[in-house]
Amino acid sequence: RNKAATEKAFLPGGWYRTGDIGELDERTGRMRIVDRLKHVVKTAQGEFVSPETVENVLSSSSLVRQIYVCANPLWPATAAVVVPVESLRGRDVADVHAAVRKELVRVGLREGLQSWEIPRGVVVSWEPFAEENGLLTPTAKKARRALDRRYGADLRQAMEGADAAGATGVPAPVVESTAADPEGLPTA
C-alpha cells in the first residue's frame, strides 16, 4: 500500500530491516541475533523496557557512580551492573550490596519506574566503565556488547538468585562481580 515505506524496509539483496543486529555464520548460513538497534526489550512478562531509559533514571542515585542495565526476553525484570561511589569502598561487602539494592529500588519508585524496570538482579563491580578497558566507546557511550560479555555470567547468576528469592519471599541478592579486569585481577 505504501511503496516508499516498503522499499525503505528492505535492504539490497532482499534483507528485511527488523531492528535487530545479526551475525551471519558463513559456514552454516544461519543468522544469529546479537543485539537490538533501539535497545527496547520485551520481558518474559510481555512488558517493554528500554535499558538506557532505566540507566538514566537510576544514575541519579547518590550511591551509583556508573550503571549498566540489561534486559533479557527470558527475564521478568531487568538486571544491573553497578559501579558504586568511591565512598563505599572498604565497607563490608554485604552492607554495600544491601545499600545499593535498597537505593535502586528507592530511586526507581520515586522516579516512577515500573516494577519490571527496577533491577531485580544486581552485580556490584568496582571497575569503572572506561574506553581503556573496552566498556565505553570512544564517544563515552556504554559498549553494551562488551559489558554483556564481561558481566553476562554474573548477571545471569544475579537473576537466578532473584528468581529463587522471589519464590521464597526473601529479598533478592546482590552479586559481586567475578569478572576479571584486563590485568586478570578480580574487580571486586
Coordinates of N, CA, C and O in Angstrom, one line a residue:
R1 N 0.8 -1.2 0.0 CA 0.0 0.0 0.0 C 0.9 1.3 0.0 O 0.5 2.2 -0.6
N2 N 2.0 1.2 0.7 CA 2.9 2.4 0.7 C 4.2 1.9 0.2 O 5.1 1.4 0.9
K3 N 4.4 2.1 -1.1 CA 5.5 1.6 -1.8 C 6.8 2.2 -1.3 O 7.8 1.4 -1.1
A4 N 6.9 3.4 -0.9 CA 8.1 4.0 -0.4 C 8.5 3.4 0.9 O 9.7 3.1 1.2
A5 N 7.5 3.2 1.8 CA 7.8 2.6 3.1 C 8.3 1.1 2.9 O 9.2 0.6 3.6
T6 N 7.7 0.4 2.0 CA 8.0 -1.0 1.7 C 9.5 -1.0 1.2 O 10.3 -1.9 1.6
E7 N 9.8 -0.2 0.3 CA 11.2 -0.1 -0.3 C 12.2 0.2 0.8 O 13.3 -0.4 0.8
K8 N 11.8 1.1 1.7 CA 12.8 1.5 2.8 C 13.0 0.4 3.8 O 14.0 0.3 4.4
A9 N 12.0 -0.5 3.9 CA 12.1 -1.6 4.9 C 13.0 -2.8 4.4 O 13.4 -3.6 5.2
F10 N 13.4 -2.8 3.1 CA 14.2 -3.8 2.6 C 15.6 -3.3 2.2 O 15.7 -2.2 1.6
L11 N 16.6 -4.1 2.5 CA 18.0 -3.8 2.1 C 18.2 -4.4 0.7 O 17.5 -5.3 0.3
P12 N 19.3 -3.9 0.0 CA 19.7 -4.6 -1.2 C 19.9 -6.1 -0.9 O 20.5 -6.5 0.1
G13 N 19.5 -6.9 -1.8 CA 19.7 -8.4 -1.6 C 18.4 -9.0 -1.0 O 18.4 -10.2 -0.7
G14 N 17.4 -8.2 -0.7 CA 16.2 -8.7 -0.1 C 16.1 -8.9 1.4 O 15.1 -9.4 1.9
W15 N 17.1 -8.4 2.1 CA 17.1 -8.4 3.6 C 16.1 -7.5 4.1 O 16.0 -6.3 3.7
Y16 N 15.3 -7.9 5.1 CA 14.3 -7.1 5.8 C 14.8 -6.4 7.0 O 15.5 -7.1 7.8
R17 N 14.6 -5.1 7.2 CA 15.1 -4.4 8.4 C 14.2 -4.7 9.5 O 13.1 -4.2 9.6
T18 N 14.7 -5.5 10.5 CA 13.8 -5.8 11.7 C 14.1 -5.0 12.9 O 13.4 -5.0 13.8
G19 N 15.3 -4.3 12.9 CA 15.7 -3.5 14.1 C 16.7 -4.4 14.9 O 17.1 -3.9 15.9
D20 N 17.0 -5.6 14.4 CA 17.9 -6.4 15.1 C 19.3 -6.3 14.5 O 19.4 -6.0 13.3
I21 N 20.3 -6.6 15.3 CA 21.7 -6.7 14.8 C 22.0 -8.2 14.8 O 21.9 -8.8 15.8
G22 N 22.4 -8.7 13.6 CA 22.7 -10.1 13.5 C 24.1 -10.4 13.0 O 24.8 -9.5 12.5
E23 N 24.5 -11.6 13.3 CA 25.8 -12.1 12.7 C 25.5 -13.3 11.9 O 24.7 -14.2 12.3
L24 N 26.0 -13.3 10.7 CA 25.8 -14.4 9.7 C 26.9 -15.4 9.9 O 28.1 -15.0 9.8
D25 N 26.6 -16.6 10.2 CA 27.6 -17.7 10.2 C 27.8 -18.2 8.8 O 27.0 -18.8 8.2
E26 N 28.9 -17.8 8.3 CA 29.2 -18.1 6.8 C 29.3 -19.6 6.6 O 28.9 -20.0 5.5
R27 N 29.7 -20.4 7.6 CA 29.8 -21.8 7.4 C 28.5 -22.5 7.3 O 28.2 -23.3 6.4
T28 N 27.5 -22.1 8.1 CA 26.2 -22.7 8.1 C 25.1 -21.9 7.4 O 24.1 -22.5 7.0
G29 N 25.4 -20.6 7.2 CA 24.4 -19.8 6.5 C 23.3 -19.3 7.5 O 22.4 -18.7 7.0
R30 N 23.5 -19.6 8.7 CA 22.5 -19.2 9.7 C 22.7 -17.8 10.3 O 23.9 -17.4 10.5
M31 N 21.7 -17.1 10.5 CA 21.7 -15.7 11.1 C 21.5 -15.9 12.6 O 20.5 -16.6 13.0
R32 N 22.3 -15.2 13.4 CA 22.1 -15.2 14.9 C 21.9 -13.7 15.3 O 22.7 -12.8 15.0
I33 N 20.8 -13.5 16.1 CA 20.5 -12.1 16.6 C 21.4 -11.9 17.8 O 21.4 -12.7 18.7
V34 N 22.2 -10.8 17.7 CA 23.1 -10.5 18.8 C 22.8 -9.2 19.6 O 23.4 -9.0 20.7
D35 N 21.9 -8.3 19.0 CA 21.7 -7.1 19.7 C 20.4 -6.4 19.0 O 19.9 -7.0 18.0
R36 N 20.0 -5.3 19.6 CA 18.9 -4.5 19.0 C 19.4 -3.1 18.7 O 20.2 -2.6 19.4
L37 N 18.9 -2.6 17.6 CA 19.3 -1.2 17.3 C 18.8 -0.2 18.3 O 19.5 0.7 18.7
K38 N 17.6 -0.3 18.8 CA 17.0 0.6 19.6 C 16.9 0.2 21.1 O 16.4 0.9 21.9
H39 N 17.4 -1.0 21.4 CA 17.5 -1.5 22.8 C 16.2 -1.4 23.5 O 16.2 -1.0 24.7
V40 N 15.2 -1.8 22.9 CA 13.9 -1.9 23.6 C 13.6 -3.4 23.6 O 13.7 -4.1 22.6
V41 N 13.4 -4.0 24.8 CA 13.3 -5.4 25.0 C 12.0 -5.8 25.6 O 11.5 -5.1 26.5
K42 N 11.4 -6.8 25.2 CA 10.1 -7.3 25.7 C 10.5 -8.4 26.8 O 11.2 -9.3 26.5
T43 N 10.1 -8.2 28.0 CA 10.4 -9.1 29.1 C 9.6 -10.4 29.0 O 8.7 -10.5 28.2
A44 N 10.0 -11.3 29.9 CA 9.3 -12.6 29.9 C 7.8 -12.4 30.3 O 6.9 -13.2 29.9
Q45 N 7.5 -11.2 30.9 CA 6.1 -10.9 31.3 C 5.3 -10.2 30.2 O 4.2 -9.8 30.4
G46 N 6.0 -9.9 29.1 CA 5.4 -9.2 28.0 C 5.4 -7.7 28.1 O 4.8 -7.0 27.3
E47 N 6.2 -7.2 29.0 CA 6.3 -5.7 29.2 C 7.5 -5.2 28.4 O 8.6 -5.9 28.4
F48 N 7.5 -4.1 27.9 CA 8.6 -3.5 27.1 C 9.4 -2.6 28.1 O 8.9 -1.9 28.9
V49 N 10.7 -2.7 27.9 CA 11.6 -1.9 28.7 C 12.8 -1.4 27.9 O 13.3 -2.1 27.0
S50 N 13.2 -0.1 28.1 CA 14.4 0.5 27.5 C 15.5 0.6 28.5 O 15.4 1.4 29.4
P51 N 16.5 -0.3 28.4 CA 17.6 -0.2 29.4 C 18.2 1.1 29.6 O 18.5 1.5 30.7
E52 N 18.4 1.8 28.5 CA 19.0 3.2 28.6 C 18.2 4.1 29.4 O 18.7 5.0 30.1
T53 N 16.9 4.1 29.2 CA 16.0 4.9 30.0 C 16.1 4.6 31.5 O 16.2 5.6 32.3
V54 N 16.1 3.4 31.8 CA 16.3 3.0 33.2 C 17.6 3.4 33.8 O 17.7 3.9 34.9
E55 N 18.7 3.3 32.9 CA 20.0 3.7 33.4 C 20.0 5.2 33.7 O 20.5 5.7 34.7
N56 N 19.4 6.0 32.8 CA 19.3 7.5 33.0 C 18.6 7.8 34.3 O 19.0 8.7 35.1
V57 N 17.6 7.1 34.7 CA 16.8 7.3 35.9 C 17.7 6.9 37.1 O 17.9 7.7 38.1
L58 N 18.2 5.7 37.1 CA 18.9 5.2 38.3 C 20.3 5.8 38.5 O 20.8 5.8 39.6
S59 N 20.9 6.4 37.4 CA 22.2 7.0 37.6 C 22.1 8.3 38.5 O 23.1 8.8 38.9
S60 N 20.9 8.8 38.7 CA 20.7 9.9 39.7 C 20.9 9.5 41.1 O 21.0 10.4 42.0
S61 N 21.0 8.2 41.4 CA 21.3 7.8 42.8 C 22.6 8.3 43.3 O 23.6 8.3 42.6
S62 N 22.6 8.7 44.6 CA 23.8 9.2 45.2 C 24.9 8.1 45.4 O 26.0 8.3 45.7
L63 N 24.5 6.8 45.3 CA 25.4 5.7 45.5 C 25.9 5.1 44.2 O 26.8 4.2 44.3
V64 N 25.4 5.5 43.1 CA 25.8 5.0 41.8 C 26.8 5.9 41.1 O 26.5 7.0 40.8
R65 N 28.0 5.4 40.9 CA 29.0 6.1 40.0 C 28.7 5.8 38.6 O 28.6 6.7 37.7
Q66 N 28.4 4.5 38.2 CA 28.0 4.1 36.9 C 27.1 3.0 37.0 O 27.2 2.2 37.9
I67 N 26.2 2.8 36.0 CA 25.3 1.7 36.0 C 25.1 1.2 34.5 O 25.0 2.0 33.6
Y68 N 25.0 -0.1 34.4 CA 24.6 -0.7 33.1 C 23.4 -1.6 33.4 O 23.4 -2.4 34.3
V69 N 22.3 -1.3 32.7 CA 21.1 -2.1 32.9 C 20.9 -3.0 31.7 O 21.1 -2.6 30.6
C70 N 20.6 -4.3 32.0 CA 20.4 -5.3 31.0 C 19.0 -5.9 31.1 O 18.5 -6.1 32.2
A71 N 18.4 -6.0 29.9 CA 17.1 -6.6 29.9 C 17.2 -7.8 28.9 O 18.0 -7.8 28.0
N72 N 16.5 -8.9 29.3 CA 16.6 -10.1 28.5 C 15.1 -10.7 28.4 O 14.4 -10.7 29.3
P73 N 14.8 -11.1 27.2 CA 13.4 -11.6 27.0 C 13.1 -12.8 27.8 O 11.9 -13.1 28.0
L74 N 14.1 -13.5 28.4 CA 13.8 -14.6 29.3 C 13.6 -14.2 30.8 O 13.3 -15.0 31.6
W75 N 13.9 -13.0 31.1 CA 13.8 -12.5 32.5 C 12.5 -11.7 32.7 O 12.1 -11.0 31.8
P76 N 12.0 -11.7 33.9 CA 10.8 -11.0 34.2 C 11.0 -9.5 34.5 O 10.1 -8.7 34.5
A77 N 12.3 -9.1 34.7 CA 12.7 -7.7 35.0 C 14.1 -7.5 34.6 O 14.7 -8.4 34.1
T78 N 14.6 -6.3 34.8 CA 16.0 -6.0 34.4 C 17.0 -6.5 35.4 O 16.6 -6.8 36.6
A79 N 18.2 -6.5 35.0 CA 19.4 -6.7 35.9 C 20.3 -5.6 35.7 O 20.2 -4.9 34.7
A80 N 21.2 -5.3 36.7 CA 22.1 -4.2 36.5 C 23.5 -4.5 37.1 O 23.7 -5.3 38.0
V81 N 24.5 -3.9 36.4 CA 25.9 -3.8 37.0 C 26.0 -2.4 37.5 O 25.8 -1.4 36.8
V82 N 26.4 -2.3 38.8 CA 26.6 -1.0 39.4 C 28.0 -0.9 39.9 O 28.6 -1.7 40.5
V83 N 28.6 0.3 39.5 CA 29.9 0.7 40.0 C 29.6 1.7 41.1 O 29.1 2.8 40.7
P84 N 29.7 1.4 42.3 CA 29.3 2.3 43.4 C 30.3 3.5 43.5 O 31.4 3.4 43.0
V85 N 29.8 4.5 44.2 CA 30.7 5.6 44.5 C 31.9 5.2 45.4 O 31.7 4.2 46.2
E86 N 33.0 5.9 45.3 CA 34.2 5.5 46.0 C 34.0 5.5 47.5 O 34.7 4.8 48.2
S87 N 33.1 6.4 48.0 CA 33.0 6.5 49.5 C 32.5 5.1 50.1 O 32.6 5.0 51.3
L88 N 32.0 4.2 49.3 CA 31.5 2.9 49.8 C 32.7 1.9 49.8 O 32.5 0.8 50.4
R89 N 33.8 2.2 49.1 CA 34.9 1.2 49.0 C 35.4 1.0 50.5 O 35.6 1.9 51.2
G90 N 35.7 -0.3 50.7 CA 36.3 -0.6 52.0 C 35.3 -1.0 53.1 O 35.6 -1.5 54.1
R91 N 34.0 -0.7 52.8 CA 32.9 -1.1 53.7 C 32.6 -2.6 53.5 O 33.0 -3.2 52.6
D92 N 31.9 -3.1 54.5 CA 31.5 -4.5 54.4 C 30.7 -4.8 53.1 O 29.8 -4.0 52.8
V93 N 31.1 -5.9 52.4 CA 30.5 -6.2 51.1 C 29.0 -6.3 51.2 O 28.3 -5.8 50.4
A94 N 28.5 -7.0 52.3 CA 27.1 -7.2 52.4 C 26.4 -5.9 52.7 O 25.3 -5.7 52.1
D95 N 27.0 -5.0 53.4 CA 26.4 -3.7 53.6 C 26.3 -2.9 52.3 O 25.4 -2.2 52.1
V96 N 27.4 -2.9 51.5 CA 27.4 -2.2 50.2 C 26.3 -2.8 49.3 O 25.5 -2.0 48.7
H97 N 26.2 -4.1 49.3 CA 25.2 -4.8 48.4 C 23.8 -4.3 48.9 O 22.9 -4.0 48.0
A98 N 23.5 -4.4 50.2 CA 22.2 -4.0 50.7 C 21.9 -2.6 50.4 O 20.8 -2.2 50.0
A99 N 22.8 -1.7 50.6 CA 22.6 -0.3 50.4 C 22.4 0.0 48.9 O 21.4 0.8 48.6
V100 N 23.1 -0.6 48.0 CA 22.9 -0.4 46.6 C 21.6 -0.9 46.1 O 20.8 -0.2 45.4
R101 N 21.2 -2.1 46.5 CA 19.9 -2.6 46.1 C 18.7 -1.8 46.7 O 17.8 -1.4 45.9
K102 N 18.8 -1.4 47.9 CA 17.8 -0.5 48.5 C 17.7 0.8 47.8 O 16.6 1.3 47.5
E103 N 18.8 1.4 47.5 CA 18.8 2.7 46.8 C 18.3 2.6 45.4 O 17.5 3.5 44.9
L104 N 18.6 1.5 44.7 CA 18.0 1.4 43.3 C 16.5 1.3 43.4 O 15.8 1.9 42.5
V105 N 16.0 0.5 44.3 CA 14.5 0.4 44.5 C 13.9 1.8 44.8 O 12.9 2.2 44.3
R106 N 14.5 2.5 45.8 CA 14.0 3.8 46.3 C 14.0 4.8 45.1 O 13.0 5.4 44.9
V107 N 15.1 4.9 44.4 CA 15.1 5.9 43.3 C 14.2 5.5 42.2 O 13.5 6.3 41.6
G108 N 14.1 4.2 41.8 CA 13.2 3.7 40.8 C 11.8 4.0 41.1 O 11.0 4.5 40.3
L109 N 11.4 3.8 42.3 CA 10.0 4.0 42.7 C 9.7 5.5 42.8 O 8.7 6.0 42.3
R110 N 10.6 6.3 43.3 CA 10.5 7.8 43.4 C 10.3 8.4 42.0 O 9.5 9.3 41.8
E111 N 11.0 7.8 41.0 CA 11.0 8.4 39.6 C 10.0 7.7 38.8 O 9.9 8.0 37.6
G112 N 9.1 6.8 39.3 CA 8.0 6.3 38.6 C 8.3 5.1 37.7 O 7.6 4.8 36.8
L113 N 9.4 4.4 37.9 CA 9.7 3.2 37.1 C 8.7 2.1 37.5 O 8.2 2.0 38.6
Q114 N 8.4 1.3 36.5 CA 7.6 0.1 36.7 C 8.4 -1.0 37.4 O 9.6 -1.0 37.4
S115 N 7.7 -1.9 38.0 CA 8.4 -3.0 38.8 C 9.3 -3.8 37.9 O 10.4 -4.2 38.4
W116 N 9.0 -4.0 36.7 CA 9.9 -4.8 35.8 C 11.1 -4.0 35.3 O 12.0 -4.5 34.8
E117 N 11.0 -2.7 35.5 CA 12.2 -1.8 35.1 C 13.2 -1.7 36.2 O 14.4 -1.5 35.9
I118 N 12.8 -1.9 37.4 CA 13.7 -1.8 38.6 C 14.5 -3.1 38.6 O 14.0 -4.2 38.7
P119 N 15.9 -3.0 38.6 CA 16.7 -4.2 38.5 C 16.4 -5.2 39.7 O 16.5 -4.8 40.9
R120 N 16.2 -6.4 39.4 CA 16.0 -7.5 40.4 C 17.3 -8.1 40.7 O 17.6 -8.5 41.9
G121 N 18.1 -8.3 39.7 CA 19.4 -8.9 39.9 C 20.5 -7.7 39.8 O 20.4 -6.9 38.9
V122 N 21.3 -7.7 40.8 CA 22.3 -6.6 40.8 C 23.7 -7.1 41.0 O 23.9 -8.0 41.9
V123 N 24.6 -6.7 40.2 CA 26.0 -7.1 40.3 C 26.8 -5.8 40.7 O 26.6 -4.7 40.1
V124 N 27.6 -5.9 41.7 CA 28.5 -4.8 42.1 C 29.9 -5.0 41.6 O 30.4 -6.1 41.8
S125 N 30.4 -4.0 40.9 CA 31.8 -4.1 40.4 C 32.5 -2.8 40.7 O 31.9 -1.7 40.6
W126 N 33.7 -2.9 41.2 CA 34.5 -1.6 41.5 C 35.3 -1.1 40.3 O 35.9 -0.1 40.3
E127 N 35.2 -1.9 39.2 CA 35.9 -1.5 38.0 C 35.1 -0.5 37.2 O 34.0 -0.8 36.6
P128 N 35.5 0.8 37.1 CA 34.7 1.8 36.3 C 34.7 1.4 34.8 O 35.6 0.8 34.3
F129 N 33.6 1.7 34.1 CA 33.5 1.5 32.7 C 34.4 2.6 32.1 O 34.2 3.8 32.3
A130 N 35.3 2.2 31.2 CA 36.2 3.2 30.6 C 36.5 2.7 29.2 O 36.4 1.5 28.8
E131 N 37.0 3.6 28.3 CA 37.4 3.3 27.0 C 38.6 2.3 27.0 O 38.7 1.4 26.2
E132 N 39.5 2.5 28.0 CA 40.7 1.7 28.1 C 40.4 0.2 28.4 O 41.2 -0.6 27.9
N133 N 39.3 -0.1 29.1 CA 39.0 -1.5 29.3 C 37.9 -2.0 28.4 O 37.4 -3.1 28.5
G134 N 37.6 -1.2 27.4 CA 36.6 -1.6 26.4 C 35.2 -1.5 26.8 O 34.3 -2.0 26.0
L135 N 34.9 -1.0 27.9 CA 33.5 -0.9 28.4 C 32.8 0.4 28.0 O 31.6 0.5 28.2
L136 N 33.5 1.3 27.5 CA 32.9 2.6 26.9 C 33.5 2.7 25.5 O 34.6 2.3 25.2
T137 N 32.7 3.3 24.6 CA 33.1 3.6 23.3 C 34.0 4.9 23.3 O 34.0 5.6 24.3
P138 N 34.6 5.2 22.2 CA 35.4 6.5 22.1 C 34.5 7.7 22.4 O 35.0 8.8 22.7
T139 N 33.2 7.6 22.2 CA 32.3 8.7 22.4 C 31.7 8.7 23.8 O 30.7 9.3 24.0
A140 N 32.2 7.9 24.7 CA 31.8 7.7 26.1 C 30.4 7.1 26.2 O 29.8 7.2 27.3
K141 N 30.0 6.3 25.3 CA 28.8 5.5 25.4 C 29.1 4.2 25.9 O 30.2 3.7 25.7
K142 N 28.2 3.5 26.6 CA 28.4 2.2 27.1 C 28.6 1.2 25.9 O 27.8 1.2 25.0
A143 N 29.6 0.4 25.9 CA 29.8 -0.6 24.9 C 29.0 -1.8 25.4 O 29.5 -2.7 26.1
R144 N 27.8 -1.9 25.0 CA 26.8 -2.8 25.6 C 27.2 -4.3 25.3 O 27.1 -5.1 26.2
R145 N 27.7 -4.6 24.1 CA 28.1 -6.0 23.8 C 29.3 -6.4 24.7 O 29.4 -7.5 25.2
A146 N 30.2 -5.4 24.9 CA 31.4 -5.7 25.7 C 31.0 -5.9 27.2 O 31.5 -6.8 27.9
L147 N 30.0 -5.1 27.6 CA 29.5 -5.2 29.0 C 28.8 -6.5 29.2 O 28.9 -7.2 30.2
D148 N 28.0 -6.9 28.1 CA 27.4 -8.3 28.2 C 28.4 -9.4 28.3 O 28.2 -10.3 29.1
R149 N 29.4 -9.3 27.5 CA 30.5 -10.4 27.5 C 31.2 -10.4 28.9 O 31.4 -11.4 29.5
R150 N 31.5 -9.2 29.4 CA 32.2 -9.1 30.7 C 31.4 -9.6 31.9 O 31.8 -10.3 32.8
Y151 N 30.1 -9.2 31.9 CA 29.3 -9.4 33.1 C 28.1 -10.3 32.9 O 27.3 -10.5 33.8
G152 N 28.0 -10.9 31.7 CA 26.8 -11.8 31.4 C 26.6 -12.9 32.4 O 25.5 -13.1 32.9
A153 N 27.7 -13.6 32.8 CA 27.5 -14.7 33.7 C 27.1 -14.2 35.1 O 26.3 -14.9 35.7
D154 N 27.7 -13.1 35.5 CA 27.3 -12.6 36.8 C 25.9 -12.1 36.8 O 25.1 -12.3 37.8
L155 N 25.4 -11.5 35.7 CA 24.0 -11.0 35.6 C 23.1 -12.2 35.6 O 22.0 -12.2 36.3
R156 N 23.4 -13.3 34.9 CA 22.5 -14.5 34.9 C 22.5 -15.0 36.4 O 21.4 -15.4 36.8
Q157 N 23.6 -15.1 37.1 CA 23.6 -15.6 38.4 C 22.8 -14.7 39.3 O 22.0 -15.2 40.2
A158 N 22.9 -13.4 39.2 CA 22.1 -12.5 40.0 C 20.6 -12.7 39.7 O 19.8 -12.7 40.6
M159 N 20.2 -12.9 38.4 CA 18.8 -13.1 38.1 C 18.3 -14.4 38.6 O 17.2 -14.5 39.1
E160 N 19.1 -15.5 38.6 CA 18.7 -16.8 39.1 C 18.5 -16.6 40.6 O 17.5 -17.2 41.1
G161 N 19.4 -15.9 41.3 CA 19.2 -15.7 42.7 C 18.0 -14.9 43.0 O 17.2 -15.1 44.0
A162 N 17.7 -13.9 42.1 CA 16.5 -13.1 42.3 C 15.2 -13.9 42.1 O 14.2 -13.7 42.9
D163 N 15.2 -14.8 41.1 CA 14.1 -15.6 40.9 C 13.8 -16.5 42.1 O 12.7 -16.7 42.5
A164 N 14.9 -17.1 42.6 CA 14.8 -18.0 43.8 C 14.3 -17.2 45.0 O 13.4 -17.7 45.8
A165 N 14.8 -16.0 45.2 CA 14.4 -15.2 46.3 C 12.9 -14.8 46.2 O 12.2 -14.8 47.2
G166 N 12.5 -14.5 45.0 CA 11.1 -14.1 44.8 C 10.2 -15.3 45.2 O 9.1 -15.0 45.7
A167 N 10.6 -16.5 44.9 CA 9.7 -17.7 45.3 C 9.7 -17.9 46.8 O 8.7 -18.4 47.3
T168 N 10.7 -17.4 47.5 CA 10.7 -17.7 48.9 C 10.3 -16.4 49.7 O 10.1 -16.5 50.9
G169 N 10.2 -15.3 49.1 CA 9.9 -14.0 49.8 C 11.1 -13.4 50.4 O 11.0 -12.3 51.0
V170 N 12.3 -13.9 50.2 CA 13.5 -13.3 50.7 C 14.0 -12.3 49.7 O 13.8 -12.4 48.5
P171 N 14.5 -11.1 50.2 CA 15.0 -10.1 49.3 C 16.0 -10.7 48.3 O 16.8 -11.5 48.6
A172 N 16.0 -10.2 47.1 CA 16.9 -10.6 46.0 C 18.4 -10.3 46.4 O 18.6 -9.3 47.0
P173 N 19.3 -11.2 46.1 CA 20.7 -11.0 46.4 C 21.3 -10.0 45.4 O 20.8 -9.8 44.4
V174 N 22.4 -9.5 45.9 CA 23.3 -8.6 45.0 C 24.5 -9.4 44.8 O 25.1 -9.9 45.8
V175 N 24.9 -9.6 43.6 CA 26.1 -10.4 43.3 C 27.3 -9.5 43.1 O 27.2 -8.5 42.4
E176 N 28.4 -9.9 43.7 CA 29.7 -9.2 43.5 C 30.3 -9.7 42.2 O 30.4 -11.0 42.1
S177 N 30.8 -8.9 41.3 CA 31.3 -9.3 40.1 C 32.5 -10.2 40.3 O 33.4 -10.0 41.1
T178 N 32.6 -11.3 39.5 CA 33.7 -12.2 39.5 C 34.5 -12.0 38.2 O 35.5 -12.7 37.9
A179 N 34.0 -11.1 37.3 CA 34.7 -10.8 36.1 C 36.1 -10.2 36.4 O 36.3 -9.5 37.3
A180 N 37.0 -10.6 35.5 CA 38.4 -10.1 35.7 C 38.6 -8.8 34.9 O 38.1 -8.6 33.9
D181 N 39.5 -7.9 35.5 CA 39.8 -6.7 34.7 C 40.9 -7.1 33.7 O 41.3 -8.3 33.7
P182 N 41.3 -6.2 32.9 CA 42.3 -6.6 31.8 C 43.6 -7.2 32.3 O 44.2 -7.9 31.6
E183 N 44.0 -6.9 33.5 CA 45.2 -7.5 34.0 C 44.9 -8.8 34.7 O 45.8 -9.5 35.2
G184 N 43.7 -9.3 34.7 CA 43.3 -10.6 35.2 C 43.1 -10.6 36.7 O 42.9 -11.6 37.3
L185 N 43.0 -9.4 37.3 CA 42.7 -9.3 38.7 C 41.3 -9.2 39.0 O 40.5 -8.6 38.2
P186 N 40.8 -9.8 40.1 CA 39.3 -9.6 40.4 C 38.9 -8.2 40.5 O 39.7 -7.3 40.9
T187 N 37.7 -7.9 40.0 CA 37.3 -6.5 40.0 C 36.6 -6.1 41.4 O 36.3 -4.9 41.6
A188 N 36.3 -7.0 42.2 CA 35.6 -6.7 43.4 C 36.5 -6.4 44.5 O 37.6 -6.8 44.5

